[in-house]
């Protein structure tokens, strides 16, 4: 007799499963139920399966709203492929007693690596020079602009969690001076602390956005902060696009009010402001800070581990805490 | 009465002077005499000025040969804008009692920074993703390949001088394991030492070429070494192009016998093998490892300082030692 396994709802295709391959996710404790494979409208699909769905897998852009939860009374866990849970209605989950598990710290090193990579790339014009050379311009003309030295830079880190701290430790090895702002001063570091992000921006050459997106951080990097960063200043964002007022940042870049940007995240992904495409003082990547084979396999283990723990009433491996 | 200052011969235009601006080089102790501004053939030009030329400024690609020195009996100093002196006939200079001054360690940090930037770029596909995004592909399709994690890599450094050691210290902050080969074992480090570069390549995931170009290192990275590095292996070269057998490296990249490359230098600059232009597992830059505003200004001070010291019979600031 076939045993009916509990369903884990997958709302949208996620590169995590697509790139790693579905066979990696086989489990004897649950099956994935993909809303996007069904011809039914989402609400009808959810109503049809409302009692078999016990958990939800959510990735960036796959919103878990109060409306959806309303239709799924049996859901006891939302597990995310991301560190940030800004796509999940966390208060509604709490109200319904739904547990939350995120990607924990699995990605911290990869994200910190990319943050430093984007910074080196912007300052030393790596992607721009790669394009210059592939266009065959090296042999025909010599107008390649000078880059800027990494080592003497004052770097301001916005959000000194696992990722921000990883960025700081890496940049120290390049001779950068680190300061930071964060919700609270961290007792374990001696880096200068600023309570206001504007004050941090005014005292650094590079602003690294390493915090999560919340109501408090939405558009936190606004006109005032960008103006404090100034026309020699560079911004790197590996947090979430909407932490920066993107329209204002693009205006500053267009008008030379800041010097450059390294951006892995955008306010309306996958849309990227077209003005950026013509600039060689910006480096753009499609939200790939966590995209390594190694971390994807670690995440697979964590994600399947969290789901199996939930279905066997064991403690979650990476329960999310606000 | 106009005082006639001694001439410093400049053989070829150098980006160093072009990008920084000539006014930076004004001195009351000497003037620059540019062979390339004259309509005369080089030998005729040199014969005309043979007794006024007391020193030569040499940059990458501006060869100082025995033939040239033969025409200039009064030359007592060759000063280079580079760290390596492979474009200078050093034995002939020694024989003639000509002093040599190079760029010293001014560029070490910049070169180490770019080496790490190229490695992150290759492993995490930064330049490739920048191009992908600018082509507008993010919104239309999802086939972006996964990168590879930096932290778990075994990195083999070829040449543990100032630059190689700088690369090692930076990569340690990313969690990489470092080993090296060098002419001699370095007593001040505990990194595993390999006498043979093939053995180093066989025991690492990434080979960083940080040595100078000499008769001994010419084509040192050959078929055997690349084969030992293997199909998961990545090579980064910020030394000189001809340290690698470029034709063989290109063949290995085309046939998938190594995984990728980050190249700032090439065997026949400014020519770059065309096969590389179509590859998104290579990152190419036009010999810009030393190209920062800050280092160029430091070099200007060092270069003018060396020339003024020479013309006032003071010790050179950065005398070259083999």
XYZ file of C-alpha atoms in Angstrom, chain A:
322
model
C 0.000 0.000 0.000
C 1.375 3.385 -0.969
C 2.003 5.595 2.018
C 0.875 9.154 1.479
C 3.690 11.482 2.480
C 2.998 14.978 3.759
C 3.324 17.697 1.139
C 5.783 20.589 1.188
C 4.436 23.405 -0.968
C 6.862 25.048 -3.415
C 5.388 28.310 -4.670
C 7.871 29.321 -7.359
C 10.730 27.631 -9.212
C 13.916 28.306 -7.318
C 17.397 28.289 -8.850
C 18.423 26.361 -5.760
C 16.469 23.271 -6.824
C 16.849 23.871 -10.580
C 20.633 24.157 -10.482
C 21.293 21.416 -7.977
C 18.891 18.929 -9.579
C 15.703 17.477 -8.118
C 17.181 14.096 -7.284
C 19.080 15.790 -4.473
C 15.876 16.418 -2.598
C 14.394 12.938 -2.474
C 13.143 12.132 1.016
C 11.109 9.365 2.596
C 9.532 11.842 5.007
C 7.857 14.276 2.579
C 7.241 15.160 -1.057
C 7.413 18.525 -2.798
C 4.180 19.831 -4.292
C 4.843 22.469 -6.941
C 2.142 25.082 -7.329
C 3.781 26.377 -10.509
C 3.469 23.035 -12.315
C -0.315 23.126 -12.011
C -2.580 24.779 -14.594
C -4.907 25.804 -11.755
C -4.929 29.369 -10.441
C -2.906 29.513 -7.205
C -5.844 29.963 -4.838
C -7.740 27.077 -6.389
C -4.622 24.905 -6.316
C -4.083 25.664 -2.634
C -7.729 25.001 -1.768
C -7.537 21.625 -3.517
C -4.481 20.601 -1.468
C -5.227 22.579 1.642
C -5.169 19.613 4.018
C -2.185 17.761 2.622
C 0.194 20.742 2.749
C 2.046 20.690 6.046
C 5.001 22.917 5.247
C 6.069 25.577 2.759
C 9.412 26.039 1.029
C 9.967 29.710 0.284
C 12.711 31.277 -1.791
C 13.472 34.900 -2.664
C 10.446 36.333 -4.488
C 8.120 33.507 -3.412
C 5.956 35.426 -0.992
C 4.260 33.666 1.880
C 1.378 35.995 2.674
C -1.435 35.953 5.214
C -3.801 35.166 2.292
C -1.879 32.033 1.413
C -1.572 30.907 5.033
C -5.313 31.435 5.452
C -5.934 28.710 2.857
C -3.500 26.238 4.452
C -4.600 25.533 8.015
C -2.317 22.491 8.414
C 0.952 24.296 7.723
C 3.292 24.100 10.705
C 6.615 25.156 9.137
C 7.920 27.664 6.627
C 11.463 26.913 5.552
C 13.413 29.352 3.391
C 16.363 28.979 1.039
C 17.469 32.481 2.073
C 18.924 34.047 5.187
C 16.514 36.995 5.097
C 12.812 36.308 5.556
C 11.500 39.526 4.079
C 9.311 37.572 1.633
C 7.513 35.863 4.530
C 4.769 37.419 6.676
C 6.612 36.588 9.875
C 4.078 38.136 12.320
C 1.270 36.121 10.720
C 3.358 32.938 11.034
C 4.004 33.723 14.690
C 0.306 34.362 15.275
C -0.568 30.992 13.752
C 2.185 29.185 15.678
C 3.988 28.295 12.437
C 7.676 27.532 12.910
C 10.290 29.252 10.761
C 13.655 27.934 9.569
C 16.065 29.868 7.393
C 19.422 29.176 5.740
C 21.260 29.969 8.951
C 24.882 30.923 8.469
C 25.591 28.562 5.579
C 26.027 31.376 3.086
C 27.926 33.884 5.202
C 31.349 33.114 3.747
C 30.146 33.088 0.143
C 28.332 36.385 0.570
C 31.330 38.006 2.272
C 33.592 36.685 -0.509
C 31.406 38.203 -3.203
C 31.139 41.496 -1.321
C 34.929 41.810 -1.305
C 35.092 40.641 -4.918
C 32.615 43.332 -5.990
C 34.592 45.978 -4.113
C 37.914 44.995 -5.699
C 36.177 44.835 -9.059
C 34.742 48.372 -8.744
C 37.953 49.939 -7.398
C 40.287 48.140 -9.795
C 37.861 48.080 -12.770
C 38.167 44.346 -13.338
C 34.900 43.708 -15.213
C 35.330 46.938 -17.163
C 38.865 45.962 -18.177
C 37.724 42.468 -19.129
C 35.136 44.020 -21.470
C 37.697 46.527 -22.815
C 40.091 43.760 -23.660
C 37.478 41.469 -25.240
C 36.439 44.320 -27.519
C 40.016 44.299 -28.836
C 40.723 47.819 -27.567
C 44.040 47.113 -25.878
C 45.995 46.908 -29.100
C 44.370 49.921 -30.728
C 44.273 52.621 -28.099
C 45.535 53.503 -24.699
C 43.069 55.344 -22.542
C 42.570 52.888 -19.766
C 41.701 54.774 -16.577
C 43.588 54.292 -13.328
C 41.939 52.356 -10.534
C 41.951 53.138 -6.860
C 43.983 51.405 -4.163
C 42.080 49.149 -1.798
C 44.442 49.227 1.143
C 44.043 52.809 2.245
C 40.244 52.772 2.201
C 38.020 53.474 5.184
C 35.238 50.932 4.886
C 31.939 51.416 6.682
C 29.961 48.234 7.239
C 26.209 48.551 7.623
C 25.115 45.598 9.724
C 27.840 43.713 11.564
C 26.238 40.267 11.682
C 27.951 37.119 10.438
C 28.283 38.453 6.900
C 29.363 41.967 7.867
C 31.926 40.597 10.286
C 33.236 38.244 7.590
C 33.622 41.194 5.221
C 35.456 43.150 7.930
C 37.948 40.346 8.655
C 38.701 39.902 4.953
C 39.178 43.634 4.338
C 41.528 43.952 7.302
C 43.876 41.584 5.453
C 43.958 44.124 2.589
C 44.908 46.916 4.980
C 41.500 48.629 5.026
C 40.238 50.440 8.115
C 36.845 49.188 9.235
C 34.037 50.978 11.069
C 30.380 50.004 11.322
C 26.857 50.790 12.308
C 24.443 48.247 13.611
C 21.288 48.131 15.720
C 23.511 47.757 18.758
C 27.211 48.240 19.456
C 28.971 44.853 19.329
C 30.949 44.195 22.489
C 33.312 41.727 20.773
C 34.896 44.108 18.236
C 37.022 47.214 18.545
C 36.004 48.803 15.206
C 34.660 52.343 15.576
C 30.869 52.275 15.977
C 28.444 54.843 14.570
C 24.835 55.032 15.679
C 23.734 56.735 12.477
C 24.355 55.429 9.000
C 24.762 59.010 7.707
C 27.554 59.608 10.166
C 29.178 56.325 9.124
C 28.878 57.317 5.440
C 30.428 60.718 6.134
C 33.450 59.001 7.682
C 34.179 56.322 5.112
C 35.199 55.835 1.467
C 33.218 52.654 0.959
C 29.821 51.660 2.324
C 29.136 47.897 2.442
C 25.463 47.023 2.917
C 25.415 43.782 4.883
C 22.162 44.041 6.849
C 18.763 42.432 6.299
C 15.705 44.122 4.824
C 13.132 45.114 7.437
C 10.688 47.987 7.840
C 13.500 49.812 9.628
C 16.127 49.279 6.910
C 13.853 49.872 3.888
C 15.344 52.817 1.948
C 17.711 53.432 4.859
C 20.373 54.366 2.273
C 18.656 57.515 1.058
C 19.646 60.844 -0.433
C 21.127 62.078 2.843
C 23.326 59.000 3.308
C 24.505 58.977 -0.322
C 25.303 62.652 -0.091
C 27.323 61.996 3.086
C 29.209 59.217 1.266
C 30.191 61.785 -1.349
C 31.586 61.868 -4.837
C 34.647 59.750 -4.078
C 32.499 57.190 -2.290
C 31.661 53.656 -3.420
C 28.703 51.546 -2.304
C 28.468 47.752 -2.339
C 25.155 46.000 -1.701
C 24.913 42.288 -1.004
C 21.964 42.703 1.406
C 18.665 43.427 -0.312
C 17.939 45.922 -3.071
C 15.284 47.906 -1.223
C 17.671 48.809 1.619
C 18.892 51.448 -0.850
C 16.587 54.027 -2.426
C 17.576 52.713 -5.845
C 16.191 55.599 -7.860
C 18.183 58.046 -5.767
C 21.349 55.918 -6.016
C 21.034 55.758 -9.813
C 20.619 59.541 -9.918
C 23.757 59.963 -7.775
C 25.710 57.641 -10.090
C 24.454 59.394 -13.230
C 25.343 62.806 -11.846
C 28.690 61.764 -10.387
C 27.598 62.387 -6.802
C 29.034 59.017 -5.785
C 31.972 57.304 -7.500
C 30.769 53.777 -8.132
C 28.762 50.773 -7.012
C 28.962 46.998 -6.791
C 25.448 45.576 -6.720
C 24.310 41.998 -6.316
C 20.746 42.947 -5.358
C 18.147 45.315 -6.785
C 14.882 46.791 -5.695
C 12.691 45.085 -8.324
C 14.562 41.934 -9.349
C 15.046 40.800 -12.042
C 14.597 44.360 -13.298
C 17.750 46.451 -13.155
C 17.710 50.208 -13.860
C 18.845 50.579 -17.465
C 20.992 53.615 -16.724
C 23.425 51.273 -14.931
C 24.109 49.228 -18.071
C 26.086 52.036 -19.694
C 28.322 52.717 -16.678
C 31.763 51.205 -16.262
C 32.051 52.366 -12.653
C 29.396 49.880 -11.575
C 29.596 46.103 -11.365
C 26.346 44.177 -11.504
C 25.549 40.585 -10.599
C 22.165 38.830 -10.612
C 21.703 38.085 -6.885
C 24.344 35.342 -6.902
C 26.064 36.009 -3.580
C 25.062 32.556 -2.323
C 25.548 30.771 -5.647
C 28.278 28.213 -5.122
C 28.106 24.486 -5.604
C 29.479 23.930 -2.142
C 26.941 26.112 -0.330
C 24.027 24.808 -2.366
C 24.875 21.292 -1.229
C 25.178 22.463 2.370
C 21.815 24.223 2.040
C 20.241 21.087 0.596
C 21.365 19.152 3.675
C 20.071 21.871 5.989
C 16.764 22.264 4.195
C 15.971 18.553 3.957
C 17.254 18.201 7.545
C 14.880 20.895 8.786
C 11.918 19.336 6.983
C 12.694 15.821 8.189
C 13.199 17.116 11.741
C 9.832 18.835 11.575
C 8.038 15.732 10.273
C 9.583 13.568 12.990
C 8.992 16.055 15.785
C 12.645 16.786 16.363
C 14.184 20.220 16.989
C 14.796 22.274 13.828
C 18.407 22.630 12.704
C 18.230 26.373 11.989
C 15.146 27.885 13.596
C 14.754 31.523 12.640
C 14.872 34.097 15.397
C 13.945 37.745 14.870
